[in-house]
Every structure is written in C-alpha cells, then in structure tokens.
XYZ file of N, CA, C and O in Angstrom:
788
model
N 61.413 5.745 -34.161
C 61.737 4.957 -35.497
C 63.024 5.151 -35.860
O 63.601 6.311 -35.516
N 63.802 4.069 -36.451
C 65.334 4.148 -36.756
C 65.388 5.185 -38.167
O 64.684 4.505 -38.719
N 66.301 6.066 -38.337
C 66.537 6.699 -39.257
C 68.262 6.464 -39.537
O 68.853 6.523 -38.647
N 68.254 6.931 -41.039
C 69.896 6.811 -41.332
C 70.140 8.522 -41.289
O 69.575 9.243 -41.498
N 71.444 8.752 -40.066
C 71.516 10.083 -39.815
C 73.221 10.332 -40.021
O 73.497 11.498 -39.910
N 73.685 9.654 -41.125
C 75.311 9.687 -41.209
C 75.630 10.783 -42.129
O 74.302 11.387 -42.695
N 76.628 11.357 -42.474
C 76.708 12.718 -43.691
C 76.661 11.973 -44.879
O 77.052 10.838 -45.386
N 75.931 12.719 -45.626
C 75.422 12.313 -46.927
C 76.378 12.361 -48.134
O 76.866 11.310 -48.934
N 77.227 13.460 -47.989
C 77.935 13.727 -49.132
C 79.532 12.778 -48.851
O 79.821 11.967 -49.907
N 79.632 12.511 -47.754
C 80.869 11.246 -47.589
C 80.373 9.870 -48.083
O 81.337 9.275 -48.566
N 79.084 9.916 -47.790
C 78.716 8.344 -48.293
C 78.488 8.595 -49.619
O 78.849 7.376 -50.112
N 78.273 9.457 -50.440
C 78.287 9.336 -51.720
C 79.678 9.138 -52.363
O 79.675 8.571 -53.436
N 80.490 9.854 -51.830
C 81.933 9.585 -52.016
C 82.343 8.228 -52.094
O 83.278 7.759 -52.868
N 82.356 7.438 -50.825
C 82.269 6.240 -50.708
C 81.959 5.430 -51.613
O 82.621 4.392 -51.840
N 80.395 5.567 -51.763
C 80.005 4.693 -53.063
C 80.006 5.229 -54.278
O 80.002 4.010 -55.224
N 80.685 6.390 -54.490
C 81.027 6.465 -56.157
C 79.825 7.180 -56.957
O 79.795 7.240 -57.952
N 78.756 7.118 -56.200
C 77.592 7.741 -56.845
C 76.700 8.715 -56.158
O 76.712 8.467 -55.004
N 75.996 9.700 -56.822
C 75.460 10.896 -55.732
C 73.925 10.109 -55.433
O 73.024 9.938 -55.896
N 73.956 9.584 -54.443
C 72.677 8.762 -53.839
C 71.660 9.882 -53.058
O 70.609 9.222 -53.011
N 72.185 10.886 -52.836
C 71.251 11.764 -52.210
C 70.578 12.898 -52.906
O 69.693 13.353 -52.572
N 71.097 12.884 -54.186
C 70.510 13.893 -54.978
C 70.775 15.051 -55.059
O 70.172 16.071 -55.772
N 71.885 15.539 -54.153
C 72.265 17.056 -53.908
C 73.146 17.302 -55.185
O 74.163 16.495 -55.524
N 73.128 18.580 -55.532
C 73.831 18.724 -56.960
C 75.454 18.907 -56.461
O 76.303 18.635 -57.245
N 75.638 19.129 -55.098
C 77.199 19.408 -54.823
C 77.863 17.945 -54.157
O 79.141 18.140 -54.049
N 77.144 16.983 -54.015
C 77.406 15.992 -53.168
C 78.746 15.166 -53.803
O 79.425 15.036 -53.030
N 78.944 15.523 -55.123
C 80.217 14.804 -55.878
C 81.414 15.660 -56.082
O 82.262 15.601 -56.656
N 81.048 17.002 -55.419
C 81.957 17.991 -55.679
C 83.684 17.528 -55.546
O 84.561 18.058 -56.189
N 84.047 16.857 -54.315
C 85.139 16.812 -53.974
C 85.479 15.275 -54.117
O 86.846 14.692 -53.772
N 84.832 14.495 -54.908
C 84.816 12.894 -55.202
C 86.327 12.928 -56.033
O 87.017 11.775 -55.591
N 86.538 13.475 -57.072
C 88.162 13.465 -57.494
C 89.392 14.041 -56.901
O 90.391 14.022 -57.465
N 88.892 14.608 -55.582
C 90.363 14.918 -54.682
C 91.145 14.226 -54.488
O 90.875 12.915 -54.209
N 92.498 14.405 -54.486
C 93.528 13.344 -54.157
C 93.258 12.544 -52.950
O 93.446 11.429 -52.838
N 92.748 13.380 -51.824
C 92.582 12.599 -50.683
C 91.683 11.687 -50.728
O 91.489 10.755 -49.555
N 90.743 11.696 -51.588
C 89.573 10.780 -51.567
C 89.658 9.706 -52.569
O 88.852 8.728 -53.027
N 91.085 9.673 -53.281
C 91.333 8.418 -54.403
C 91.727 7.006 -53.645
O 92.455 6.883 -52.896
N 91.242 6.328 -54.181
C 91.354 4.816 -53.442
C 92.632 4.329 -54.313
O 92.896 4.208 -55.273
N 93.481 3.941 -53.397
C 94.717 3.052 -53.711
C 94.773 1.648 -53.741
O 95.400 0.856 -54.553
N 93.895 0.840 -52.859
C 93.795 -0.375 -53.005
C 92.815 -1.101 -53.934
O 91.808 -0.479 -53.931
N 92.853 -2.152 -54.287
C 91.935 -2.668 -55.095
C 90.705 -3.242 -54.409
O 90.913 -4.088 -53.389
N 89.424 -3.312 -54.791
C 88.638 -3.808 -53.761
C 88.087 -4.959 -54.010
O 88.147 -5.574 -55.564
N 87.877 -5.868 -53.511
C 87.758 -7.293 -53.182
C 86.370 -7.461 -53.862
O 85.306 -6.714 -54.141
N 86.157 -8.767 -54.455
C 84.818 -9.290 -55.145
C 83.525 -9.092 -53.771
O 82.660 -8.284 -54.017
N 83.806 -9.343 -52.732
C 82.697 -9.257 -51.535
C 82.870 -7.542 -51.278
O 81.329 -7.062 -51.092
N 83.468 -7.041 -51.482
C 83.503 -5.501 -51.617
C 82.417 -5.008 -52.556
O 81.947 -3.880 -52.187
N 83.017 -5.393 -53.413
C 81.967 -4.747 -54.994
C 80.511 -5.185 -54.347
O 79.693 -4.178 -54.553
N 80.288 -6.403 -53.902
C 78.895 -6.608 -53.865
C 78.236 -5.833 -52.602
O 77.081 -5.481 -52.350
N 79.085 -5.733 -51.524
C 78.661 -5.025 -50.542
C 78.592 -3.499 -50.697
O 77.343 -3.068 -50.505
N 79.112 -2.834 -51.728
C 79.022 -1.559 -51.957
C 77.584 -1.528 -53.098
O 77.005 -0.367 -52.526
N 77.307 -2.258 -53.828
C 75.900 -2.342 -54.276
C 74.847 -2.310 -53.512
O 73.786 -1.839 -53.433
N 75.027 -3.319 -52.253
C 73.805 -3.473 -51.307
C 73.904 -1.884 -50.471
O 72.769 -1.675 -50.143
N 74.965 -1.636 -50.394
C 74.875 -0.268 -49.515
C 74.096 0.998 -50.334
O 73.592 1.851 -49.846
N 74.430 0.676 -51.326
C 73.737 1.783 -52.592
C 72.286 1.817 -52.500
O 71.736 3.048 -52.278
N 71.738 0.671 -52.465
C 70.235 0.402 -52.401
C 69.928 1.147 -51.026
O 68.925 1.736 -50.824
N 70.609 0.811 -49.772
C 70.230 1.078 -48.503
C 70.064 2.975 -48.681
O 69.308 3.493 -47.991
N 71.084 3.629 -49.315
C 71.239 5.033 -49.464
C 70.533 5.668 -50.156
O 70.006 6.631 -49.922
N 70.166 5.207 -51.437
C 69.082 5.657 -52.390
C 67.482 5.812 -51.824
O 67.155 6.339 -51.849
N 67.241 4.602 -51.156
C 66.026 4.672 -50.426
C 65.761 4.890 -48.963
O 64.918 4.910 -48.205
N 67.071 5.434 -48.453
C 66.874 5.780 -46.946
C 66.757 4.933 -45.947
O 65.728 4.964 -45.055
N 66.998 3.502 -46.308
C 66.470 2.750 -45.364
C 67.665 1.922 -44.657
O 68.988 2.070 -44.662
N 67.112 0.709 -43.738
C 68.191 0.087 -42.858
C 68.306 -1.415 -43.191
O 67.429 -1.688 -44.075
N 69.343 -2.038 -42.658
C 69.585 -3.477 -43.013
C 68.261 -4.338 -42.824
O 68.072 -5.361 -43.892
N 67.798 -4.267 -41.866
C 66.693 -4.888 -41.454
C 65.330 -4.811 -42.577
O 64.715 -5.818 -43.066
N 65.126 -3.376 -42.830
C 64.034 -3.502 -43.903
C 64.356 -4.147 -45.188
O 63.631 -4.384 -45.963
N 65.510 -3.772 -45.709
C 66.562 -4.298 -47.085
C 65.933 -5.661 -46.919
O 65.586 -6.351 -47.912
N 66.305 -6.517 -45.802
C 66.088 -7.941 -45.838
C 64.805 -8.470 -45.867
O 64.554 -9.378 -46.694
N 64.000 -7.520 -45.584
C 62.575 -7.962 -45.446
C 61.627 -7.642 -47.035
O 61.218 -8.424 -47.437
N 62.576 -6.574 -47.595
C 62.170 -6.532 -49.013
C 62.724 -7.507 -50.003
O 62.284 -7.963 -50.974
N 63.938 -7.806 -49.570
C 64.606 -8.954 -50.568
C 63.874 -10.232 -50.394
O 63.391 -10.908 -51.540
N 63.275 -10.579 -49.290
C 62.441 -11.671 -49.050
C 61.072 -11.650 -49.628
O 60.913 -12.776 -50.253
N 60.554 -10.353 -49.844
C 59.277 -10.328 -50.287
C 59.701 -10.391 -52.079
O 58.963 -10.970 -52.801
N 60.839 -9.852 -52.430
C 61.382 -10.119 -54.052
C 61.262 -11.419 -54.382
O 61.135 -11.572 -55.635
N 61.777 -12.285 -53.409
C 62.514 -13.643 -53.856
C 61.028 -14.404 -53.959
O 60.925 -15.336 -55.039
N 59.812 -14.027 -53.728
C 58.748 -14.738 -53.446
C 57.890 -14.062 -54.886
O 56.886 -14.850 -55.263
N 58.468 -12.927 -55.457
C 57.761 -12.630 -56.835
C 57.982 -13.385 -58.098
O 58.987 -14.211 -57.930
N 57.374 -13.240 -59.044
C 57.342 -14.147 -60.407
C 58.597 -13.262 -61.353
O 58.913 -13.899 -61.969
N 58.631 -12.052 -60.872
C 59.718 -11.380 -61.426
C 60.990 -11.741 -61.354
O 61.369 -12.451 -60.382
N 62.273 -10.936 -61.759
C 63.609 -11.559 -61.497
C 63.871 -10.893 -60.297
O 63.299 -9.557 -59.861
N 64.339 -11.271 -59.050
C 64.567 -11.155 -57.938
C 64.997 -9.648 -57.544
O 64.773 -8.870 -56.990
N 66.204 -9.250 -58.327
C 66.635 -7.952 -58.371
C 65.651 -6.828 -58.762
O 65.536 -5.797 -58.311
N 64.980 -7.282 -59.734
C 64.050 -6.082 -60.476
C 62.881 -6.103 -59.529
O 62.519 -4.860 -59.283
N 62.521 -7.114 -59.016
C 61.313 -7.018 -58.041
C 61.707 -6.317 -56.982
O 60.518 -5.594 -56.421
N 62.743 -6.164 -56.324
C 63.279 -5.810 -55.217
C 63.400 -4.033 -55.461
O 62.447 -3.702 -54.299
N 63.683 -3.841 -56.645
C 63.555 -2.210 -56.640
C 62.129 -1.850 -57.087
O 62.058 -0.622 -56.759
N 61.704 -2.451 -57.567
C 59.841 -2.189 -57.733
C 59.534 -1.760 -56.377
O 58.459 -1.146 -56.321
N 59.416 -3.183 -55.479
C 59.229 -3.044 -54.237
C 59.306 -1.568 -53.379
O 58.717 -0.941 -52.930
N 60.594 -1.326 -53.759
C 61.071 -0.247 -53.054
C 60.733 1.069 -53.627
O 60.555 2.195 -53.133
N 60.435 1.197 -54.774
C 59.853 2.337 -55.490
C 58.587 2.482 -54.936
O 58.219 3.870 -55.293
N 57.555 1.753 -54.787
C 56.230 1.602 -54.403
C 56.270 2.235 -52.875
O 55.228 2.542 -52.228
N 57.427 2.516 -52.307
C 57.395 3.060 -50.705
C 56.966 4.666 -50.852
O 56.903 5.230 -51.980
N 55.982 4.952 -49.697
C 55.387 6.261 -50.076
C 56.382 7.448 -49.735
O 56.176 8.025 -50.727
N 57.464 7.022 -48.923
C 58.401 8.439 -48.840
C 59.227 8.514 -50.267
O 59.613 9.863 -50.504
N 59.569 7.482 -50.895
C 60.210 7.570 -52.116
C 59.187 8.216 -53.378
O 59.683 9.174 -54.004
N 57.792 7.872 -53.217
C 57.015 8.589 -54.128
C 56.659 9.886 -53.939
O 56.847 10.839 -55.029
N 57.125 10.460 -52.774
C 57.050 11.734 -52.362
C 58.100 12.324 -53.067
O 58.039 13.594 -53.256
N 59.109 11.704 -52.819
C 60.287 12.328 -53.605
C 60.352 12.527 -55.035
O 60.627 13.447 -55.261
N 59.989 11.412 -55.500
C 59.742 11.500 -57.029
C 58.818 12.228 -57.240
O 58.968 12.921 -58.544
N 58.073 12.406 -56.769
C 56.456 13.687 -57.355
C 57.190 14.831 -57.282
O 56.831 15.812 -57.836
N 57.947 15.265 -56.223
C 58.943 16.408 -56.061
C 58.175 17.364 -55.047
O 58.656 18.306 -54.904
N 57.455 16.688 -54.205
C 57.260 17.238 -53.011
C 58.478 17.362 -52.034
O 58.362 18.795 -51.459
N 59.550 16.729 -51.824
C 60.793 17.068 -51.136
C 61.879 17.303 -51.913
O 62.129 16.739 -53.166
N 62.801 17.541 -51.549
C 64.327 17.739 -52.367
C 65.231 16.547 -52.109
O 66.220 16.322 -52.641
N 64.866 15.689 -51.079
C 65.672 14.582 -50.550
C 64.664 13.457 -50.148
O 63.801 13.928 -49.568
N 65.356 12.175 -49.825
C 64.549 11.099 -49.546
C 64.409 11.411 -48.022
O 63.622 10.959 -47.409
N 65.379 11.977 -47.444
C 65.147 12.242 -45.749
C 63.852 13.302 -45.627
O 63.163 13.189 -44.698
N 63.929 14.207 -46.570
C 62.893 15.337 -46.344
C 61.456 14.765 -46.628
O 60.678 14.882 -45.878
N 61.436 13.806 -47.664
C 60.315 13.355 -47.831
C 59.726 12.239 -46.748
O 58.520 12.189 -46.219
N 60.657 11.574 -46.329
C 60.688 10.639 -45.121
C 59.819 11.483 -43.668
O 58.905 11.052 -43.033
N 60.529 12.715 -43.590
C 59.960 13.685 -42.585
C 58.633 14.006 -42.836
O 57.898 14.071 -41.860
N 58.547 14.383 -44.109
C 56.747 14.948 -44.733
C 56.245 13.963 -44.305
O 55.032 14.208 -43.623
N 56.169 12.466 -44.406
C 55.051 11.609 -44.354
C 54.871 11.288 -42.849
O 53.941 11.116 -42.319
N 56.184 11.084 -41.935
C 56.219 11.021 -40.531
C 55.293 12.123 -39.835
O 54.623 12.185 -38.811
N 55.518 13.409 -40.475
C 54.756 14.736 -39.636
C 53.165 14.766 -40.298
O 52.798 16.111 -39.948
N 53.147 14.123 -41.035
C 51.393 13.925 -41.400
C 51.090 14.819 -42.526
O 50.123 15.948 -42.592
N 52.015 15.267 -43.354
C 51.836 16.235 -44.381
C 51.325 15.802 -45.312
O 50.736 16.229 -46.439
N 51.302 14.621 -45.840
C 51.009 13.747 -46.939
C 49.566 12.774 -46.744
O 49.388 12.386 -45.845
N 49.078 12.809 -48.152
C 47.598 12.028 -47.777
C 47.696 10.989 -48.971
O 48.222 11.505 -50.042
N 47.002 9.784 -48.709
C 46.983 9.032 -49.944
C 45.412 8.667 -49.993
O 44.749 8.373 -48.967
N 44.721 9.200 -51.259
C 43.768 8.908 -51.346
C 42.693 9.856 -50.421
O 41.721 9.265 -49.840
N 43.129 11.004 -50.039
C 42.501 11.702 -48.970
C 42.662 11.256 -47.478
O 42.138 12.194 -46.486
N 43.366 10.128 -47.358
C 43.374 9.945 -46.139
C 44.951 10.113 -45.601
O 45.844 9.562 -46.331
N 45.353 10.897 -44.229
C 46.617 11.125 -44.014
C 47.445 9.648 -43.493
O 46.641 8.834 -42.807
N 48.615 9.497 -44.075
C 49.360 8.321 -43.640
C 50.736 8.906 -43.354
O 51.328 9.778 -43.728
N 51.078 8.281 -42.071
C 52.239 8.808 -41.404
C 53.392 7.398 -41.400
O 54.048 7.585 -40.547
N 52.988 6.793 -42.029
C 53.870 5.585 -42.380
C 54.977 5.579 -43.775
O 54.467 5.177 -45.063
N 56.245 6.068 -43.584
C 57.248 6.174 -44.875
C 57.136 4.810 -45.430
O 57.194 4.879 -46.862
N 57.271 3.715 -44.918
C 57.230 2.400 -45.830
C 56.031 1.938 -46.374
O 55.803 0.860 -46.972
N 55.041 2.660 -46.139
C 53.509 2.254 -46.709
C 53.612 2.036 -48.438
O 54.523 2.649 -48.899
N 53.065 0.586 -48.658
C 53.269 0.585 -49.896
C 51.976 1.042 -50.686
O 51.035 0.782 -50.681
N 52.176 1.957 -51.474
C 51.459 2.739 -52.550
C 51.048 1.569 -53.839
O 51.810 1.110 -54.303
N 49.720 1.748 -53.977
C 49.353 0.685 -55.086
C 49.488 1.871 -56.255
O 48.974 2.975 -56.132
N 49.109 1.259 -57.582
C 48.955 1.899 -58.649
C 47.631 2.507 -58.743
O 46.648 2.214 -58.729
N 47.750 3.837 -59.320
C 46.629 4.516 -59.340
C 45.896 5.432 -58.084
O 45.090 6.332 -58.028
N 46.598 4.951 -56.862
C 46.170 5.872 -55.669
C 46.696 7.533 -55.661
O 47.875 7.379 -55.866
N 46.178 8.055 -55.243
C 46.625 9.660 -55.450
C 47.455 10.048 -54.249
O 46.720 9.755 -52.848
N 48.457 10.620 -54.128
C 49.430 11.044 -53.281
C 49.268 12.716 -53.006
O 49.316 13.238 -54.335
N 48.852 13.147 -52.203
C 48.692 14.556 -52.249
C 49.229 15.302 -51.053
O 49.531 14.734 -49.725
N 49.601 16.751 -50.997
C 49.869 17.475 -49.672
C 48.581 17.901 -48.955
O 47.663 18.239 -49.589
N 48.439 17.843 -47.740
C 47.037 18.293 -47.022
C 47.114 19.593 -47.437
O 47.870 20.248 -47.859
N 45.790 19.931 -47.129
C 45.425 21.301 -47.282
C 46.166 22.340 -46.688
O 46.380 23.350 -47.050
N 46.458 22.166 -45.214
C 47.312 22.962 -44.444
C 48.555 23.021 -45.157
O 49.145 24.676 -45.042
N 49.135 22.130 -45.365
C 50.684 22.325 -45.803
C 50.915 22.967 -47.186
O 51.951 23.166 -47.357
N 49.830 22.761 -48.020
C 49.953 23.352 -49.358
C 50.118 24.958 -49.188
O 50.678 25.629 -50.009
N 49.937 25.443 -47.877
C 50.217 27.274 -47.881
C 51.470 27.397 -47.175
O 51.999 28.532 -47.145
N 52.350 26.223 -47.068
C 53.782 26.387 -46.395
C 54.728 26.915 -47.759
O 54.715 26.233 -48.960
N 55.425 27.944 -47.375
C 56.051 28.154 -48.455
C 57.288 27.320 -48.948
O 57.727 27.018 -50.253
N 57.851 26.502 -47.919
C 58.873 25.395 -48.328
C 58.616 24.532 -49.254
O 59.128 23.998 -50.128
N 57.401 23.899 -48.944
C 56.593 22.936 -49.584
C 56.232 23.213 -50.854
O 56.344 22.314 -52.109
N 55.726 24.625 -51.131
C 55.355 25.094 -52.317
C 56.608 25.114 -53.196
O 56.385 24.894 -54.402
N 57.447 25.780 -53.127
C 58.897 25.977 -53.343
C 59.552 24.700 -53.922
O 59.973 24.713 -55.407
N 59.442 23.712 -53.297
C 60.091 22.481 -53.733
C 59.088 21.860 -54.841
O 59.665 20.858 -55.697
N 57.732 22.113 -54.566
C 56.733 21.441 -55.420
C 56.912 22.042 -56.948
O 57.071 21.306 -57.947
N 57.002 23.270 -57.091
C 56.876 24.130 -58.005
C 58.367 24.301 -58.895
O 58.500 24.423 -59.780
N 59.436 24.012 -58.020
C 60.752 24.020 -58.387
C 61.545 22.874 -58.648
O 62.643 22.830 -58.664
N 60.597 21.775 -58.892
C 61.100 20.664 -58.817
C 61.995 20.142 -59.869
O 61.702 20.427 -61.313
N 63.307 20.008 -59.915
C 64.235 20.264 -60.920
C 64.825 18.609 -61.150
O 65.659 18.369 -62.017
N 63.977 17.457 -60.540
C 64.534 16.170 -60.920
C 64.073 15.636 -62.222
O 63.048 15.997 -62.783
N 64.618 14.658 -62.866
C 63.985 14.046 -64.043
C 63.062 13.335 -64.055
O 62.903 12.729 -62.768
N 61.927 13.727 -64.660
C 60.620 12.959 -64.592
C 60.872 11.526 -64.957
O 61.734 11.265 -65.631
N 59.866 10.832 -64.341
C 59.845 9.602 -64.466
C 58.418 9.138 -65.156
O 57.481 9.596 -64.861
N 58.569 8.341 -66.194
C 57.297 7.845 -67.102
C 56.253 7.165 -66.341
O 54.965 7.324 -66.462
N 56.536 6.673 -65.094
C 55.283 6.126 -64.643
C 54.630 6.619 -63.275
O 53.860 6.557 -62.823
N 54.843 8.013 -63.278
C 54.531 8.820 -62.294
C 53.605 10.304 -62.979
O 54.482 10.752 -64.079
N 52.896 10.587 -62.461
C 51.863 11.573 -63.225
C 51.754 12.555 -62.083
O 51.186 12.466 -60.936
N 51.894 13.989 -62.425
C 51.901 15.119 -61.684
C 50.427 16.114 -62.009
O 50.592 16.211 -63.151
N 49.903 16.640 -60.832
C 49.105 17.594 -61.237
C 49.533 18.791 -60.034
O 49.228 19.032 -59.100
N 50.062 19.829 -61.156
C 50.829 21.156 -60.365
C 49.649 21.792 -59.457
O 50.056 22.261 -58.351
N 48.577 22.017 -60.333
C 47.672 22.796 -59.436
C 46.970 22.418 -58.130
O 46.593 23.316 -57.151
N 46.729 21.090 -58.302
C 46.226 20.385 -57.106
C 47.383 19.777 -55.997
O 46.689 19.507 -55.319
N 48.411 19.959 -56.347
C 49.425 19.681 -55.434
C 49.183 18.136 -55.015
O 49.424 17.554 -54.060
N 49.159 17.402 -56.300
C 48.960 15.526 -55.936
C 49.393 14.985 -57.460
O 49.838 15.759 -58.327
N 49.595 13.792 -57.220
C 50.180 12.723 -58.152
C 49.957 11.761 -58.000
O 49.405 11.108 -56.882
N 50.137 10.648 -58.822
C 50.054 9.501 -58.722
C 51.037 8.486 -59.707
O 51.653 8.745 -60.405
N 51.173 7.406 -59.123
C 51.964 6.388 -59.974
C 51.028 5.785 -60.828
O 49.937 4.884 -60.530
N 51.321 5.840 -62.188
C 50.045 5.466 -63.193
C 50.448 3.841 -63.522
O 49.432 3.195 -63.987
N 51.308 3.324 -63.548
C 51.746 1.761 -63.385
C 52.844 1.533 -62.660
O 53.666 2.378 -62.454
N 53.259 0.317 -62.721
C 54.417 -0.169 -62.172
C 55.623 0.038 -63.015
O 55.627 -0.107 -64.168
N 57.025 0.589 -62.460
C 58.210 1.047 -63.036
C 58.715 -0.465 -63.748
O 58.899 -1.229 -63.249
N 59.301 0.129 -65.072
C 60.291 -1.076 -65.515
C 61.782 -0.693 -65.015
O 61.915 0.445 -64.678
N 62.615 -1.965 -65.201
C 63.707 -1.729 -64.364
C 64.598 -0.380 -65.071
O 65.456 0.385 -64.536
N 64.588 -0.383 -66.272
C 65.313 0.788 -67.321
C 64.834 2.169 -66.692
O 65.476 3.363 -67.005
N 63.566 2.402 -66.265
C 63.138 3.836 -65.936
C 63.351 4.119 -64.483
O 63.469 5.331 -64.245
N 63.770 2.982 -63.439
C 64.245 3.458 -62.137
C 65.459 4.264 -62.311
O 66.290 3.648 -62.619
N 65.408 5.706 -61.578
C 66.723 6.525 -61.942
C 67.766 6.195 -60.561
O 68.061 6.793 -59.982
N 68.024 4.552 -60.537
C 69.266 4.494 -59.503
C 70.351 3.633 -60.486
O 70.253 2.870 -61.014
N 71.614 4.342 -59.842
C 72.860 3.457 -60.394
C 73.089 2.271 -59.611
O 74.178 1.957 -58.533
N 72.397 0.963 -60.083
C 72.701 -0.162 -59.219
C 72.795 -1.422 -59.936
O 71.853 -1.407 -60.573
N 73.584 -2.007 -59.549
C 73.798 -3.388 -60.120
C 72.894 -4.230 -59.264
O 73.578 -5.124 -58.078
N 71.661 -4.579 -59.555
C 70.860 -5.275 -58.789
C 71.224 -6.786 -58.761
O 70.911 -7.562 -57.448
N 71.897 -7.086 -59.749
C 72.203 -8.744 -59.751
C 73.235 -8.877 -58.729
O 73.292 -9.998 -57.877
N 73.987 -8.031 -58.320
C 75.143 -8.200 -57.509
C 74.551 -8.067 -56.019
O 74.845 -8.772 -54.945
N 73.313 -7.230 -55.734
C 72.781 -7.140 -54.372
C 72.053 -8.796 -54.272
O 72.508 -9.174 -53.144
N 71.374 -9.277 -55.279
C 71.015 -10.592 -55.100
C 72.071 -11.753 -54.740
O 71.688 -12.503 -53.910
N 73.096 -11.332 -55.228
C 74.291 -12.414 -55.325
C 74.650 -12.336 -53.525
O 75.050 -13.109 -53.007
N 74.902 -11.063 -53.215
C 75.251 -10.856 -51.979
C 74.412 -11.590 -50.697
O 74.786 -12.151 -49.788
N 72.963 -11.246 -50.997
C 72.210 -11.699 -50.040
C 72.031 -13.595 -50.259
O 71.332 -14.390 -49.325
N 72.538 -14.061 -51.601
C 72.388 -15.630 -51.764
C 73.432 -16.295 -51.242
O 73.358 -17.574 -51.477
N 74.391 -15.496 -50.560
C 75.534 -16.305 -50.466
C 75.347 -16.894 -49.173
O 74.936 -16.659 -47.942
C-alpha cells in the first residue's frame, strides 16, 4: 500500500498552512531562511492548493484524480463534492473523531485492524463511510493506553456533523458536512481549475 512518508513540518512550511495538525508544525515558518523571494506564478498557486488537499487527507495523486472524477458526476459543485467525498473516508473520520492524533496515525490504525464499522473490522483506509454508520475502536484496542490517551485528550476542534460517545469509544457521522464546516484551508475552486486545464 502506497503512503506519504515525506517530512511533515517541511511540507507545512512549503504550503503555508498546518496540514498535519501538529501544534509545532509552523514554529519556524517565519524564519528568514524560509521566506519566499520570488512571486508564485498562477500555475504555482493552483498547484499549491492541489498539494494541500493531498497533504490534508494523506492521499496520493492517483487517488485524488479518482475522487475528482467522482465529484464531477455529483449534482453539487465539483470542489465542494470533492471535499465531502474525502471527508467520508474512514481514515479521515477516525482522525476527526479523535482516535488518532494525525491522519497518518489514523491510516495506520485502520490498516492494522483496530477500527470497526458497524461491528465489522475494516482495514481499508479509503473505505467510504455512510451517514449513520458507527465507527468504533475494537474491544482489544480499547485497552491500549496510547489509544485511550488520544481518545480522552482529543484537543481538536469539534465538527457539527460528527457525534462522539466517549464511554463506548465510538462515534458516527450524523450527516454530510457543509463546505463551511470542513476544517481545511483550501481554495477548492482552484483545485477544480487545476484539473480542468
């Protein structure tokens, strides 16, 4: 299974936003060594927005193209439909619910069979979760101190379309998100323009 393994903080500085969610990711962003001296071209701006999507959701180019093709068939605006499709990925929802501290950790938890959807173990990070399906930590994994700590000390901002049950180590997506509720700093229109050229 192909994964993104590059340096996270370096990627955050290059893109100009904290895509990995780590509190220290942007600490050195204002340092003189990392200041841009050249003006970014129009193509460069579109490329950066596309790279942000890949970094936020921990996906590769081929996967993003597939999601874009799906979004084009939607009745919604393509950019919004693309982000909604990505929000419904299992690894992303595991991260949003607070089982993991990062999207990479969430992906690994799914791959290593620590996560159940409606009581069935799923090890496919790209699994498309439907509204109302219950995502939970397996009974064995609930005893892990690392997972317990991440779940109970979840410091991420809550999103309105996700519901958590702290006692049962589970949660679910109650409805599809609105664009304004998705916590990513992306100009989705630029992503659409990039792929439409």
